[in-house]
Amino acid sequence: MISFEQKKLRAICDLENGFNCAQSVFRQFSQENGVPESVSLRIASGFGGGLKMAKTCGAVSGAIMSLGLIFGYENPEDQKTIDRMNEITLQFLDDFKKKYQTTDCKDLLGIDVSVPGNRQKARESGIMGLMCPDCINTAIDLVVNMIDKYSDQESA
């Protein structure tokens, strides 16, 4: 298993190599949780750019997919696990919003990248080069915090 800091470095490298924010985050937690990296990259491929509509940030989507992989439920009658997953998801979103006041790509970047030509403008202005890595690092930090917090609760 790679370290927390290595996950962040690898995620930024993924982003620089053409993967989207969701792929860059989800990939960091996939293999160690039973999902081959190639599969995780395909699963997360439609979540970048705020679901291609400048909505929910891809880093947020990738993080919530990761949390679901780690803490999610398989049995719809397992209310304890459902409640815990809901709590973890809402805590993650609350923590992300505390830092950025939003989870929407459009608001984070200050430009709607779903509009033709705006993605290129966002890249050229440098905003994507600043915000996307920061959001990815924050998302990974928060996932690791949730793992630490909720894994400790589980063993208590």
PDB file of C-alpha atoms in Angstrom:
ATOM      1  CA  MET A   1       0.000   0.000   0.000  1.00  0.00           C
ATOM      2  CA  ILE A   2       1.376   3.401  -0.914  1.00  0.00           C
ATOM      3  CA  SER A   3       1.586   6.199   1.626  1.00  0.00           C
ATOM      4  CA  PHE A   4      -0.852   9.042   1.946  1.00  0.00           C
ATOM      5  CA  GLU A   5       1.669  11.536   0.527  1.00  0.00           C
ATOM      6  CA  GLN A   6       2.482   9.207  -2.370  1.00  0.00           C
ATOM      7  CA  LYS A   7      -1.240   9.017  -3.186  1.00  0.00           C
ATOM      8  CA  LYS A   8      -1.377  12.798  -3.490  1.00  0.00           C
ATOM      9  CA  LEU A   9       1.751  12.961  -5.657  1.00  0.00           C
ATOM     10  CA  ARG A  10       0.515  10.159  -7.879  1.00  0.00           C
ATOM     11  CA  ALA A  11      -2.915  11.801  -8.211  1.00  0.00           C
ATOM     12  CA  ILE A  12      -1.390  15.076  -9.393  1.00  0.00           C
ATOM     13  CA  CYS A  13       0.814  13.150 -11.810  1.00  0.00           C
ATOM     14  CA  ASP A  14      -2.323  11.400 -13.112  1.00  0.00           C
ATOM     15  CA  LEU A  15      -3.992  14.772 -13.645  1.00  0.00           C
ATOM     16  CA  GLU A  16      -0.936  16.105 -15.478  1.00  0.00           C
ATOM     17  CA  ASN A  17      -0.975  12.993 -17.665  1.00  0.00           C
ATOM     18  CA  GLY A  18      -4.526  13.570 -18.861  1.00  0.00           C
ATOM     19  CA  PHE A  19      -6.736  11.804 -16.338  1.00  0.00           C
ATOM     20  CA  ASN A  20      -9.636  13.791 -14.906  1.00  0.00           C
ATOM     21  CA  CYS A  21     -10.015  14.777 -11.251  1.00  0.00           C
ATOM     22  CA  ALA A  22     -12.367  11.891 -10.412  1.00  0.00           C
ATOM     23  CA  GLN A  23     -10.017   9.343 -11.953  1.00  0.00           C
ATOM     24  CA  SER A  24      -7.044  10.935 -10.224  1.00  0.00           C
ATOM     25  CA  VAL A  25      -8.660  10.557  -6.794  1.00  0.00           C
ATOM     26  CA  PHE A  26     -10.529   7.245  -7.178  1.00  0.00           C
ATOM     27  CA  ARG A  27      -7.489   5.449  -8.607  1.00  0.00           C
ATOM     28  CA  GLN A  28      -5.556   6.145  -5.401  1.00  0.00           C
ATOM     29  CA  PHE A  29      -7.898   3.990  -3.327  1.00  0.00           C
ATOM     30  CA  SER A  30      -9.077   1.402  -5.846  1.00  0.00           C
ATOM     31  CA  GLN A  31      -6.455  -1.312  -6.036  1.00  0.00           C
ATOM     32  CA  GLU A  32      -5.938  -1.646  -2.277  1.00  0.00           C
ATOM     33  CA  ASN A  33      -9.714  -2.057  -1.972  1.00  0.00           C
ATOM     34  CA  GLY A  34     -10.128  -4.751  -4.592  1.00  0.00           C
ATOM     35  CA  VAL A  35     -10.757  -2.801  -7.790  1.00  0.00           C
ATOM     36  CA  PRO A  36      -8.116  -3.037 -10.505  1.00  0.00           C
ATOM     37  CA  GLU A  37      -6.781   0.376 -11.467  1.00  0.00           C
ATOM     38  CA  SER A  38      -7.833  -0.056 -15.098  1.00  0.00           C
ATOM     39  CA  VAL A  39     -11.407  -0.672 -13.955  1.00  0.00           C
ATOM     40  CA  SER A  40     -11.372   2.298 -11.571  1.00  0.00           C
ATOM     41  CA  LEU A  41     -10.138   4.574 -14.339  1.00  0.00           C
ATOM     42  CA  ARG A  42     -12.994   3.483 -16.581  1.00  0.00           C
ATOM     43  CA  ILE A  43     -15.595   3.810 -13.810  1.00  0.00           C
ATOM     44  CA  ALA A  44     -14.501   7.359 -12.948  1.00  0.00           C
ATOM     45  CA  SER A  45     -13.996   8.543 -16.529  1.00  0.00           C
ATOM     46  CA  GLY A  46     -17.420  10.183 -16.845  1.00  0.00           C
ATOM     47  CA  PHE A  47     -17.210  12.138 -13.598  1.00  0.00           C
ATOM     48  CA  GLY A  48     -14.575  14.734 -14.544  1.00  0.00           C
ATOM     49  CA  GLY A  49     -15.493  18.315 -15.299  1.00  0.00           C
ATOM     50  CA  GLY A  50     -18.330  18.159 -12.811  1.00  0.00           C
ATOM     51  CA  LEU A  51     -20.106  15.295 -14.567  1.00  0.00           C
ATOM     52  CA  LYS A  52     -19.223  17.053 -17.838  1.00  0.00           C
ATOM     53  CA  MET A  53     -21.719  19.766 -16.812  1.00  0.00           C
ATOM     54  CA  ALA A  54     -19.554  21.811 -14.384  1.00  0.00           C
ATOM     55  CA  LYS A  55     -21.642  20.423 -11.507  1.00  0.00           C
ATOM     56  CA  THR A  56     -20.153  18.327  -8.658  1.00  0.00           C
ATOM     57  CA  CYS A  57     -16.346  18.561  -8.728  1.00  0.00           C
ATOM     58  CA  GLY A  58     -14.674  15.423 -10.074  1.00  0.00           C
ATOM     59  CA  ALA A  59     -12.344  15.267  -7.066  1.00  0.00           C
ATOM     60  CA  VAL A  60     -15.433  15.175  -4.828  1.00  0.00           C
ATOM     61  CA  SER A  61     -17.039  12.449  -6.956  1.00  0.00           C
ATOM     62  CA  GLY A  62     -13.832  10.400  -6.929  1.00  0.00           C
ATOM     63  CA  ALA A  63     -13.560  10.764  -3.170  1.00  0.00           C
ATOM     64  CA  ILE A  64     -17.161   9.719  -2.536  1.00  0.00           C
ATOM     65  CA  MET A  65     -16.704   6.717  -4.838  1.00  0.00           C
ATOM     66  CA  SER A  66     -13.609   5.849  -2.798  1.00  0.00           C
ATOM     67  CA  LEU A  67     -15.503   6.179   0.463  1.00  0.00           C
ATOM     68  CA  GLY A  68     -18.272   3.987  -0.940  1.00  0.00           C
ATOM     69  CA  LEU A  69     -15.705   1.392  -1.926  1.00  0.00           C
ATOM     70  CA  ILE A  70     -14.300   1.394   1.598  1.00  0.00           C
ATOM     71  CA  PHE A  71     -17.404   1.938   3.749  1.00  0.00           C
ATOM     72  CA  GLY A  72     -20.375   1.329   1.441  1.00  0.00           C
ATOM     73  CA  TYR A  73     -23.149  -1.187   1.877  1.00  0.00           C
ATOM     74  CA  GLU A  74     -24.281  -4.159  -0.178  1.00  0.00           C
ATOM     75  CA  ASN A  75     -27.366  -5.109   1.802  1.00  0.00           C
ATOM     76  CA  PRO A  76     -30.239  -2.600   1.733  1.00  0.00           C
ATOM     77  CA  GLU A  77     -31.387  -3.996   5.084  1.00  0.00           C
ATOM     78  CA  ASP A  78     -28.066  -3.206   6.801  1.00  0.00           C
ATOM     79  CA  GLN A  79     -29.278   0.068   8.288  1.00  0.00           C
ATOM     80  CA  LYS A  80     -26.216   0.497  10.508  1.00  0.00           C
ATOM     81  CA  THR A  81     -23.867   0.465   7.497  1.00  0.00           C
ATOM     82  CA  ILE A  82     -26.232   2.643   5.456  1.00  0.00           C
ATOM     83  CA  ASP A  83     -26.386   5.204   8.266  1.00  0.00           C
ATOM     84  CA  ARG A  84     -22.604   5.167   8.659  1.00  0.00           C
ATOM     85  CA  MET A  85     -22.073   5.644   4.908  1.00  0.00           C
ATOM     86  CA  ASN A  86     -24.552   8.529   4.894  1.00  0.00           C
ATOM     87  CA  GLU A  87     -22.742  10.115   7.848  1.00  0.00           C
ATOM     88  CA  ILE A  88     -19.343   9.693   6.189  1.00  0.00           C
ATOM     89  CA  THR A  89     -20.583  11.169   2.902  1.00  0.00           C
ATOM     90  CA  LEU A  90     -22.207  14.160   4.570  1.00  0.00           C
ATOM     91  CA  GLN A  91     -19.150  14.746   6.765  1.00  0.00           C
ATOM     92  CA  PHE A  92     -16.888  14.657   3.704  1.00  0.00           C
ATOM     93  CA  LEU A  93     -19.106  17.139   1.845  1.00  0.00           C
ATOM     94  CA  ASP A  94     -19.317  19.424   4.872  1.00  0.00           C
ATOM     95  CA  ASP A  95     -15.531  19.403   5.307  1.00  0.00           C
ATOM     96  CA  PHE A  96     -14.949  20.095   1.611  1.00  0.00           C
ATOM     97  CA  LYS A  97     -17.458  22.974   1.695  1.00  0.00           C
ATOM     98  CA  LYS A  98     -15.768  24.420   4.795  1.00  0.00           C
ATOM     99  CA  LYS A  99     -12.670  24.939   2.690  1.00  0.00           C
ATOM    100  CA  TYR A 100     -14.237  25.954  -0.638  1.00  0.00           C
ATOM    101  CA  GLN A 101     -17.847  26.968   0.198  1.00  0.00           C
ATOM    102  CA  THR A 102     -19.033  24.773  -2.690  1.00  0.00           C
ATOM    103  CA  THR A 103     -18.649  21.395  -4.353  1.00  0.00           C
ATOM    104  CA  ASP A 104     -19.499  22.623  -7.866  1.00  0.00           C
ATOM    105  CA  CYS A 105     -16.762  22.691 -10.489  1.00  0.00           C
ATOM    106  CA  LYS A 106     -18.142  25.865 -12.065  1.00  0.00           C
ATOM    107  CA  ASP A 107     -17.990  27.748  -8.766  1.00  0.00           C
ATOM    108  CA  LEU A 108     -14.579  26.356  -7.815  1.00  0.00           C
ATOM    109  CA  LEU A 109     -13.046  27.401 -11.127  1.00  0.00           C
ATOM    110  CA  GLY A 110     -15.083  30.542 -11.631  1.00  0.00           C
ATOM    111  CA  ILE A 111     -15.859  29.421 -15.169  1.00  0.00           C
ATOM    112  CA  ASP A 112     -18.362  26.972 -16.618  1.00  0.00           C
ATOM    113  CA  VAL A 113     -16.140  24.381 -18.316  1.00  0.00           C
ATOM    114  CA  SER A 114     -19.188  22.733 -19.892  1.00  0.00           C
ATOM    115  CA  VAL A 115     -19.525  25.685 -22.285  1.00  0.00           C
ATOM    116  CA  PRO A 116     -17.613  25.056 -25.516  1.00  0.00           C
ATOM    117  CA  GLY A 117     -14.234  26.776 -25.407  1.00  0.00           C
ATOM    118  CA  ASN A 118     -14.314  27.496 -21.678  1.00  0.00           C
ATOM    119  CA  ARG A 119     -12.283  24.432 -20.691  1.00  0.00           C
ATOM    120  CA  GLN A 120      -9.440  25.710 -22.847  1.00  0.00           C
ATOM    121  CA  LYS A 121      -9.831  29.221 -21.395  1.00  0.00           C
ATOM    122  CA  ALA A 122      -9.677  27.779 -17.867  1.00  0.00           C
ATOM    123  CA  ARG A 123      -6.485  25.905 -18.737  1.00  0.00           C
ATOM    124  CA  GLU A 124      -4.883  28.921 -20.413  1.00  0.00           C
ATOM    125  CA  SER A 125      -5.741  31.221 -17.511  1.00  0.00           C
ATOM    126  CA  GLY A 126      -4.037  28.809 -15.108  1.00  0.00           C
ATOM    127  CA  ILE A 127      -7.086  28.409 -12.860  1.00  0.00           C
ATOM    128  CA  MET A 128      -7.356  24.686 -13.605  1.00  0.00           C
ATOM    129  CA  GLY A 129      -3.660  24.266 -12.856  1.00  0.00           C
ATOM    130  CA  LEU A 130      -4.209  25.849  -9.450  1.00  0.00           C
ATOM    131  CA  MET A 131      -7.664  24.705  -8.344  1.00  0.00           C
ATOM    132  CA  CYS A 132      -7.810  21.148  -9.655  1.00  0.00           C
ATOM    133  CA  PRO A 133      -4.636  19.931  -7.899  1.00  0.00           C
ATOM    134  CA  ASP A 134      -5.713  21.718  -4.723  1.00  0.00           C
ATOM    135  CA  CYS A 135      -9.159  20.098  -4.810  1.00  0.00           C
ATOM    136  CA  ILE A 136      -7.602  16.688  -5.514  1.00  0.00           C
ATOM    137  CA  ASN A 137      -5.210  17.042  -2.580  1.00  0.00           C
ATOM    138  CA  THR A 138      -8.032  18.186  -0.306  1.00  0.00           C
ATOM    139  CA  ALA A 139     -10.253  15.303  -1.398  1.00  0.00           C
ATOM    140  CA  ILE A 140      -7.498  12.764  -0.695  1.00  0.00           C
ATOM    141  CA  ASP A 141      -6.759  14.396   2.668  1.00  0.00           C
ATOM    142  CA  LEU A 142     -10.425  14.168   3.604  1.00  0.00           C
ATOM    143  CA  VAL A 143     -10.773  10.536   2.475  1.00  0.00           C
ATOM    144  CA  VAL A 144      -7.751   9.592   4.564  1.00  0.00           C
ATOM    145  CA  ASN A 145      -9.236  11.511   7.519  1.00  0.00           C
ATOM    146  CA  MET A 146     -12.516   9.623   7.111  1.00  0.00           C
ATOM    147  CA  ILE A 147     -10.660   6.308   6.933  1.00  0.00           C
ATOM    148  CA  ASP A 148      -8.777   7.143  10.127  1.00  0.00           C
ATOM    149  CA  LYS A 149     -11.862   8.398  11.944  1.00  0.00           C
ATOM    150  CA  TYR A 150     -14.353   5.727  10.926  1.00  0.00           C
ATOM    151  CA  SER A 151     -11.972   2.765  10.963  1.00  0.00           C
ATOM    152  CA  ASP A 152     -11.106   3.707  14.553  1.00  0.00           C
ATOM    153  CA  GLN A 153     -14.822   3.843  15.429  1.00  0.00           C
ATOM    154  CA  GLU A 154     -15.378   0.448  13.860  1.00  0.00           C
ATOM    155  CA  SER A 155     -12.660  -1.168  15.985  1.00  0.00           C
ATOM    156  CA  ALA A 156     -13.807   0.567  19.191  1.00  0.00           C
TER     157      ALA A 156
END
